[in-house]
């Protein structure tokens, strides 16, 4: 009988030593320690033994069981270590490998200028308004004091979709929508940036699509001096401290008086250079006091309130600020040009 136990014991220990994986070891465990395993089987021999022999036999089988169990435990620990090492080896990360370059897009220079203007005016308590690019003749022209056969319509060659619908030619269309929306209530203090379109032949300084930002303030006792102070502040923030501005009389149907605004040349500080063509001044925008008729048409009492408005071209600002000499650069989407504005490069 003892031989039998010894046989099972050594066979079990051999099998344990030979197990190469945790899975294989589990098979060995079932084979020897399972309910129908070899060691359990030894117990069935008990029946054929005498009463005296039984305890010693039982003890030996239990000892064998214990020994096999411990051997399995020990082997399991070893195999776990081996398998962990193999896994670590397999999943090793080579931190010296160059990482994939993640290409980030950049903001378009015109969007950067728009955001700069928005920040600047939000800081002064303005709100930012929006409006449709496909506009009605009514808001683009009629409400802006430019009736159907008004010669001023020729100033802005228009893309018409049908006789009443057009691609807005200026952000003043949004100004009219906001005035109408306010229903005669003041104060109004807003800017409306956006794309505008004109039937121009594209060249270095003209583009059939461009961007403007309109400013509008309406309230009691709003004066030309307020307009001047506001634009001077804007010029200093956009083109650097020390900028001066000057007004030149001009004409827009929706403002009276109307002015064209020049900023002292940021390149030569007003001394005269090739950019300002020797004059020391650069024209940057159109502006004026909102025409009383425009206020009246939109339901305001022009005796009680007044307003100023201005419209600045974003390309013009960007070209001056970044020294860009061809407006088409903004629209041809040449990555070499756009990349020069990459803040993360
Ligand atoms: N709408 C004018 C233009 O496009 C600019 C402007 C806006 C002038 C507001 C005066 C007041 O040229």
Short mmCIF file of C-alpha atoms and ligand atoms in Angstrom, two decimals:
data_model
loop_
_atom_site.label_atom_id
_atom_site.label_comp_id
_atom_site.label_asym_id
_atom_site.label_seq_id
_atom_site.Cartn_x
_atom_site.Cartn_y
_atom_site.Cartn_z
CA UNK A 1 0.00 0.00 0.00
CA UNK A 2 2.80 2.36 0.92
CA UNK A 3 4.24 1.79 -2.54
CA UNK A 4 1.00 2.89 -4.02
CA UNK A 5 1.08 6.15 -2.05
CA UNK A 6 4.71 6.67 -2.95
CA UNK A 7 3.94 6.14 -6.61
CA UNK A 8 1.17 8.73 -6.60
CA UNK A 9 3.31 11.14 -4.59
CA UNK A 10 6.32 11.00 -6.88
CA UNK A 11 4.19 11.07 -10.02
CA UNK A 12 2.42 14.14 -8.67
CA UNK A 13 5.69 15.91 -7.74
CA UNK A 14 7.14 15.14 -11.19
CA UNK A 15 4.03 16.47 -12.90
CA UNK A 16 4.16 19.63 -10.77
CA UNK A 17 7.81 20.22 -11.60
CA UNK A 18 7.07 19.65 -15.28
CA UNK A 19 4.11 22.06 -15.42
CA UNK A 20 5.18 24.97 -17.62
CA UNK A 21 2.17 27.22 -17.17
CA UNK A 22 -0.43 28.15 -14.57
CA UNK A 23 -3.01 26.50 -16.73
CA UNK A 24 -0.99 23.26 -16.92
CA UNK A 25 -0.49 23.37 -13.15
CA UNK A 26 -4.25 23.67 -12.67
CA UNK A 27 -4.68 20.47 -14.68
CA UNK A 28 -2.18 18.73 -12.39
CA UNK A 29 -4.08 19.99 -9.34
CA UNK A 30 -7.32 18.52 -10.65
CA UNK A 31 -5.62 15.28 -11.61
CA UNK A 32 -4.18 14.70 -8.13
CA UNK A 33 -6.18 16.75 -5.63
CA UNK A 34 -9.56 16.86 -7.37
CA UNK A 35 -12.62 15.00 -6.11
CA UNK A 36 -11.97 12.26 -8.58
CA UNK A 37 -8.22 12.68 -8.42
CA UNK A 38 -5.51 10.10 -7.71
CA UNK A 39 -5.13 10.99 -4.03
CA UNK A 40 -8.84 10.72 -3.39
CA UNK A 41 -8.70 7.42 -5.16
CA UNK A 42 -6.14 6.20 -2.63
CA UNK A 43 -8.71 6.72 0.08
CA UNK A 44 -10.94 4.16 -1.55
CA UNK A 45 -8.38 1.52 -0.61
CA UNK A 46 -9.23 2.12 3.05
CA UNK A 47 -12.18 -0.22 2.74
CA UNK A 48 -9.92 -3.18 2.09
CA UNK A 49 -7.71 -2.47 5.14
CA UNK A 50 -8.03 -3.79 8.66
CA UNK A 51 -9.12 -1.56 11.49
CA UNK A 52 -5.53 -1.33 12.78
CA UNK A 53 -4.04 -0.41 9.43
CA UNK A 54 -6.56 2.27 8.61
CA UNK A 55 -5.29 5.22 10.79
CA UNK A 56 -1.68 4.89 9.64
CA UNK A 57 -2.75 4.65 6.03
CA UNK A 58 -5.08 7.62 6.37
CA UNK A 59 -2.31 9.64 7.91
CA UNK A 60 0.12 8.84 5.11
CA UNK A 61 -2.40 9.73 2.42
CA UNK A 62 -3.09 13.02 4.19
CA UNK A 63 0.61 13.72 4.41
CA UNK A 64 0.95 13.01 0.72
CA UNK A 65 -1.98 15.28 0.00
CA UNK A 66 -0.43 18.05 2.06
CA UNK A 67 2.94 17.67 0.40
CA UNK A 68 1.45 17.72 -3.08
CA UNK A 69 -0.69 20.76 -2.14
CA UNK A 70 2.38 22.65 -0.90
CA UNK A 71 4.38 21.73 -3.97
CA UNK A 72 1.58 23.06 -6.16
CA UNK A 73 1.49 26.33 -4.17
CA UNK A 74 5.24 26.75 -4.53
CA UNK A 75 5.20 26.00 -8.25
CA UNK A 76 2.29 28.36 -8.71
CA UNK A 77 4.28 31.19 -7.19
CA UNK A 78 7.19 30.45 -9.48
CA UNK A 79 5.01 30.28 -12.57
CA UNK A 80 3.25 33.52 -11.65
CA UNK A 81 6.61 35.25 -11.51
CA UNK A 82 7.63 33.79 -14.86
CA UNK A 83 4.36 34.77 -16.50
CA UNK A 84 4.48 38.30 -15.09
CA UNK A 85 8.04 38.72 -16.34
CA UNK A 86 6.98 37.47 -19.78
CA UNK A 87 4.06 39.89 -19.85
CA UNK A 88 6.19 42.82 -18.82
CA UNK A 89 8.67 41.93 -21.52
CA UNK A 90 5.91 41.68 -24.12
CA UNK A 91 4.26 44.95 -23.14
CA UNK A 92 7.44 46.90 -22.75
CA UNK A 93 7.10 50.49 -23.95
CA UNK A 94 10.05 52.00 -25.69
CA UNK A 95 9.97 55.51 -24.34
CA UNK A 96 12.84 56.50 -26.59
CA UNK A 97 10.70 56.06 -29.72
CA UNK A 98 9.76 59.43 -31.22
CA UNK A 99 6.08 60.17 -30.57
CA UNK A 100 3.59 60.65 -33.41
CA UNK A 101 3.43 64.34 -34.23
CA UNK A 102 -0.04 65.62 -33.48
CA UNK A 103 -0.83 68.37 -35.94
CA UNK A 104 -2.80 71.18 -34.35
CA UNK A 105 -4.69 73.64 -36.49
CA UNK A 106 -4.08 77.33 -36.02
CA UNK A 107 -6.46 80.23 -35.78
CA UNK A 108 -6.88 82.18 -38.98
CA UNK A 109 -5.27 85.63 -38.69
CA UNK A 110 -8.63 87.31 -39.38
CA UNK A 111 -10.22 85.35 -36.54
CA UNK A 112 -7.37 86.44 -34.30
CA UNK A 113 -8.09 90.09 -35.16
CA UNK A 114 -11.82 89.53 -34.63
CA UNK A 115 -11.18 88.02 -31.20
CA UNK A 116 -8.85 90.85 -30.28
CA UNK A 117 -11.53 93.40 -31.18
CA UNK A 118 -14.19 91.43 -29.33
CA UNK A 119 -12.03 91.28 -26.18
CA UNK A 120 -11.31 94.96 -26.41
CA UNK A 121 -14.94 96.01 -26.78
CA UNK A 122 -16.38 93.45 -24.37
CA UNK A 123 -14.00 95.01 -21.85
CA UNK A 124 -15.73 98.35 -22.45
CA UNK A 125 -19.18 96.89 -21.86
CA UNK A 126 -20.20 96.31 -25.49
CA UNK A 127 -22.06 93.17 -26.51
CA UNK A 128 -21.31 91.18 -29.64
CA UNK A 129 -24.22 90.84 -32.08
CA UNK A 130 -24.64 88.54 -35.06
CA UNK A 131 -26.68 88.57 -38.24
CA UNK A 132 -27.19 86.68 -41.51
CA UNK A 133 -24.75 86.89 -44.42
CA UNK A 134 -27.62 86.36 -46.87
CA UNK A 135 -29.45 89.58 -46.17
CA UNK A 136 -32.56 91.44 -47.25
CA UNK A 137 -32.20 94.57 -49.33
CA UNK A 138 -34.27 96.23 -46.61
CA UNK A 139 -31.61 95.90 -43.86
CA UNK A 140 -28.58 96.28 -46.09
CA UNK A 141 -29.85 99.40 -47.88
CA UNK A 142 -33.37 100.71 -47.17
CA UNK A 143 -33.10 101.07 -43.40
CA UNK A 144 -29.57 102.43 -43.80
CA UNK A 145 -31.02 105.40 -45.68
CA UNK A 146 -30.09 104.07 -49.12
CA UNK A 147 -33.36 103.77 -51.06
CA UNK A 148 -33.61 101.92 -54.39
CA UNK A 149 -32.28 104.48 -56.87
CA UNK A 150 -29.87 106.16 -54.45
CA UNK A 151 -26.49 106.77 -56.13
CA UNK A 152 -24.74 105.42 -53.00
CA UNK A 153 -25.78 101.92 -54.05
CA UNK A 154 -23.08 102.17 -56.70
CA UNK A 155 -20.45 102.51 -53.96
CA UNK A 156 -21.05 98.89 -53.06
CA UNK A 157 -21.35 96.55 -56.03
CA UNK A 158 -23.71 93.94 -54.78
CA UNK A 159 -24.22 90.22 -55.31
CA UNK A 160 -28.00 89.86 -55.63
CA UNK A 161 -29.68 86.49 -55.21
CA UNK A 162 -33.07 87.92 -56.16
CA UNK A 163 -34.31 91.54 -56.24
CA UNK A 164 -34.81 91.55 -52.45
CA UNK A 165 -32.06 89.23 -51.28
CA UNK A 166 -28.34 89.81 -51.42
CA UNK A 167 -25.02 88.93 -49.83
CA UNK A 168 -24.60 91.73 -47.30
CA UNK A 169 -22.19 94.37 -48.53
CA UNK A 170 -21.38 95.77 -45.10
CA UNK A 171 -21.88 94.94 -41.42
CA UNK A 172 -24.11 98.03 -41.27
CA UNK A 173 -26.93 95.60 -42.17
CA UNK A 174 -26.50 94.04 -38.71
CA UNK A 175 -26.46 97.50 -37.17
CA UNK A 176 -29.90 98.12 -38.74
CA UNK A 177 -31.25 94.83 -37.42
CA UNK A 178 -30.06 95.72 -33.92
CA UNK A 179 -31.55 99.21 -34.10
CA UNK A 180 -34.89 97.75 -35.21
CA UNK A 181 -34.76 95.10 -32.47
CA UNK A 182 -34.16 97.74 -29.76
CA UNK A 183 -37.57 99.32 -30.54
CA UNK A 184 -36.41 102.80 -29.61
CA UNK A 185 -34.89 101.74 -26.28
CA UNK A 186 -31.46 103.08 -25.33
CA UNK A 187 -28.68 102.58 -24.47
CA UNK A 188 -27.30 100.40 -27.26
CA UNK A 189 -23.66 99.45 -27.19
CA UNK A 190 -22.55 96.70 -29.49
CA UNK A 191 -20.18 95.48 -32.14
CA UNK A 192 -21.08 93.15 -35.02
CA UNK A 193 -18.15 91.43 -36.70
CA UNK A 194 -18.69 89.33 -39.82
CA UNK A 195 -18.08 88.50 -43.46
CA UNK A 196 -19.26 90.84 -46.20
CA UNK A 197 -19.27 90.58 -50.00
CA UNK A 198 -18.87 92.95 -52.94
CA UNK A 199 -18.63 92.43 -56.68
CA UNK A 200 -14.99 93.55 -56.83
CA UNK A 201 -12.25 92.13 -59.03
CA UNK A 202 -9.74 90.50 -56.70
CA UNK A 203 -6.29 92.04 -56.59
CA UNK A 204 -3.69 92.83 -53.92
CA UNK A 205 -6.00 95.23 -52.09
CA UNK A 206 -9.50 94.07 -53.13
CA UNK A 207 -11.35 90.88 -52.36
CA UNK A 208 -14.94 89.99 -53.26
CA UNK A 209 -15.24 88.57 -49.75
CA UNK A 210 -13.80 90.33 -46.73
CA UNK A 211 -14.53 91.01 -43.07
CA UNK A 212 -15.73 94.04 -41.20
CA UNK A 213 -16.52 94.86 -37.62
CA UNK A 214 -19.21 97.42 -37.01
CA UNK A 215 -19.51 99.37 -33.78
CA UNK A 216 -22.70 101.10 -32.66
CA UNK A 217 -23.49 103.20 -29.62
CA UNK A 218 -26.84 104.95 -29.15
CA UNK A 219 -27.90 106.86 -26.05
CA UNK A 220 -28.45 110.28 -24.60
CA UNK A 221 -25.79 112.85 -25.43
CA UNK A 222 -23.54 110.56 -27.43
CA UNK A 223 -21.18 112.85 -29.34
CA UNK A 224 -18.49 112.86 -31.99
CA UNK A 225 -15.99 113.29 -29.16
CA UNK A 226 -17.11 109.93 -27.73
CA UNK A 227 -16.51 108.37 -31.14
CA UNK A 228 -13.05 109.91 -31.33
CA UNK A 229 -12.09 108.76 -27.84
CA UNK A 230 -13.33 105.25 -28.53
CA UNK A 231 -11.46 104.96 -31.83
CA UNK A 232 -8.28 106.39 -30.33
CA UNK A 233 -8.43 103.77 -27.59
CA UNK A 234 -8.99 101.06 -30.20
CA UNK A 235 -6.09 102.29 -32.36
CA UNK A 236 -3.73 102.25 -29.38
CA UNK A 237 -4.74 98.76 -28.41
CA UNK A 238 -4.58 97.35 -31.93
CA UNK A 239 -1.46 99.14 -33.23
CA UNK A 240 0.49 99.96 -30.07
CA UNK A 241 0.60 102.84 -27.64
CA UNK A 242 1.19 106.36 -28.93
CA UNK A 243 -1.12 106.10 -31.96
CA UNK A 244 -2.97 109.25 -32.90
CA UNK A 245 -6.07 109.37 -35.04
CA UNK A 246 -7.52 112.04 -37.27
CA UNK A 247 -10.92 112.54 -38.86
CA UNK A 248 -11.40 113.56 -42.48
CA UNK A 249 -14.84 114.57 -43.70
CA UNK A 250 -16.50 111.91 -45.80
CA UNK A 251 -19.90 110.70 -46.88
CA UNK A 252 -22.00 107.71 -45.87
CA UNK A 253 -25.78 107.84 -46.30
CA UNK A 254 -26.38 106.38 -42.81
CA UNK A 255 -24.17 108.79 -40.86
CA UNK A 256 -24.16 112.59 -40.56
CA UNK A 257 -21.56 113.91 -40.22
CA UNK A 258 -19.47 111.13 -41.75
CA UNK A 259 -15.75 110.76 -41.37
CA UNK A 260 -12.93 108.68 -42.66
CA UNK A 261 -10.48 107.84 -39.92
CA UNK A 262 -6.71 107.71 -40.25
CA UNK A 263 -4.28 106.34 -37.71
CA UNK A 264 -0.74 107.69 -37.37
CA UNK A 265 1.52 105.24 -39.19
CA UNK A 266 2.71 102.54 -36.74
CA UNK A 267 5.75 101.82 -38.95
CA UNK A 268 7.36 105.26 -38.99
CA UNK A 269 5.51 106.82 -36.06
CA UNK A 270 4.01 109.44 -38.36
CA UNK A 271 7.28 110.57 -39.96
CA UNK A 272 6.43 109.21 -43.40
CA UNK A 273 7.51 105.89 -44.93
CA UNK A 274 6.69 103.59 -47.85
CA UNK A 275 3.73 102.02 -46.05
CA UNK A 276 1.98 105.33 -45.40
CA UNK A 277 3.29 106.67 -48.72
CA UNK A 278 5.10 109.48 -46.98
CA UNK A 279 1.98 110.98 -45.41
CA UNK A 280 2.46 109.64 -41.88
CA UNK A 281 -1.20 108.53 -41.80
CA UNK A 282 -3.03 105.37 -42.77
CA UNK A 283 -6.75 105.18 -43.42
CA UNK A 284 -8.34 102.46 -41.31
CA UNK A 285 -12.10 102.94 -41.16
CA UNK A 286 -15.29 104.81 -41.90
CA UNK A 287 -17.45 106.26 -39.15
CA UNK A 288 -19.89 108.99 -38.19
CA UNK A 289 -22.88 110.00 -36.13
CA UNK A 290 -25.91 107.83 -36.86
CA UNK A 291 -28.09 109.81 -39.30
CA UNK A 292 -31.19 111.18 -37.49
CA UNK A 293 -33.34 109.76 -40.29
CA UNK A 294 -31.91 106.28 -39.63
CA UNK A 295 -32.75 106.67 -35.94
CA UNK A 296 -36.29 107.83 -36.78
CA UNK A 297 -36.88 105.02 -39.31
CA UNK A 298 -35.93 102.55 -36.59
CA UNK A 299 -38.29 104.07 -34.03
CA UNK A 300 -35.95 106.31 -32.04
CA UNK A 301 -36.61 109.91 -31.10
CA UNK A 302 -33.64 111.69 -32.70
CA UNK A 303 -34.31 114.76 -30.52
CA UNK A 304 -33.70 112.74 -27.37
CA UNK A 305 -30.92 110.39 -28.40
CA UNK A 306 -27.95 110.24 -30.69
CA UNK A 307 -25.41 107.65 -31.67
CA UNK A 308 -22.14 106.94 -33.35
CA UNK A 309 -21.18 104.09 -35.64
CA UNK A 310 -17.99 102.89 -37.25
CA UNK A 311 -17.03 100.07 -39.58
CA UNK A 312 -13.50 98.72 -39.69
CA UNK A 313 -12.09 96.28 -42.24
CA UNK A 314 -10.39 93.35 -40.51
CA UNK A 315 -8.09 92.55 -43.45
CA UNK A 316 -6.84 96.11 -43.39
CA UNK A 317 -6.08 95.89 -39.67
CA UNK A 318 -4.39 92.49 -40.06
CA UNK A 319 -2.34 93.65 -43.07
CA UNK A 320 -1.05 96.65 -41.14
CA UNK A 321 -0.47 94.75 -37.94
CA UNK A 322 1.37 91.82 -39.50
CA UNK A 323 2.91 93.53 -42.54
CA UNK A 324 0.96 91.52 -45.12
CA UNK A 325 0.99 93.11 -48.56
CA UNK A 326 -1.61 91.06 -50.46
CA UNK A 327 -5.20 90.62 -49.25
CA UNK A 328 -5.55 87.40 -51.28
CA UNK A 329 -3.28 85.68 -48.75
CA UNK A 330 -6.24 85.53 -46.36
CA UNK A 331 -8.36 83.52 -48.77
CA UNK A 332 -6.04 81.21 -50.71
CA UNK A 333 -5.41 79.04 -47.64
CA UNK A 334 -1.74 78.48 -48.34
CA UNK A 335 -0.53 76.56 -45.29
CA UNK A 336 2.90 78.21 -45.48
CA UNK A 337 1.19 81.56 -44.89
CA UNK A 338 -1.25 80.31 -42.24
CA UNK A 339 1.52 78.48 -40.34
CA UNK A 340 3.31 81.76 -39.67
CA UNK A 341 0.44 82.52 -37.27
CA UNK A 342 0.80 79.23 -35.39
CA UNK A 343 1.11 80.15 -31.74
CA UNK A 344 2.26 76.63 -30.79
CA UNK A 345 5.03 76.22 -33.36
N1 LIG B 1 -20.57 100.60 -43.88
C1 LIG B 1 -19.43 101.41 -44.24
C2 LIG B 1 -18.64 100.70 -45.31
O1 LIG B 1 -18.80 99.52 -45.49
C3 LIG B 1 -18.56 101.68 -43.05
C4 LIG B 1 -19.26 102.50 -42.00
C5 LIG B 1 -19.88 101.87 -40.95
C6 LIG B 1 -19.24 103.87 -42.04
C7 LIG B 1 -20.51 102.60 -39.97
C8 LIG B 1 -19.87 104.61 -41.10
C9 LIG B 1 -20.49 103.99 -40.06
O2 LIG B 1 -17.82 101.29 -45.99
#
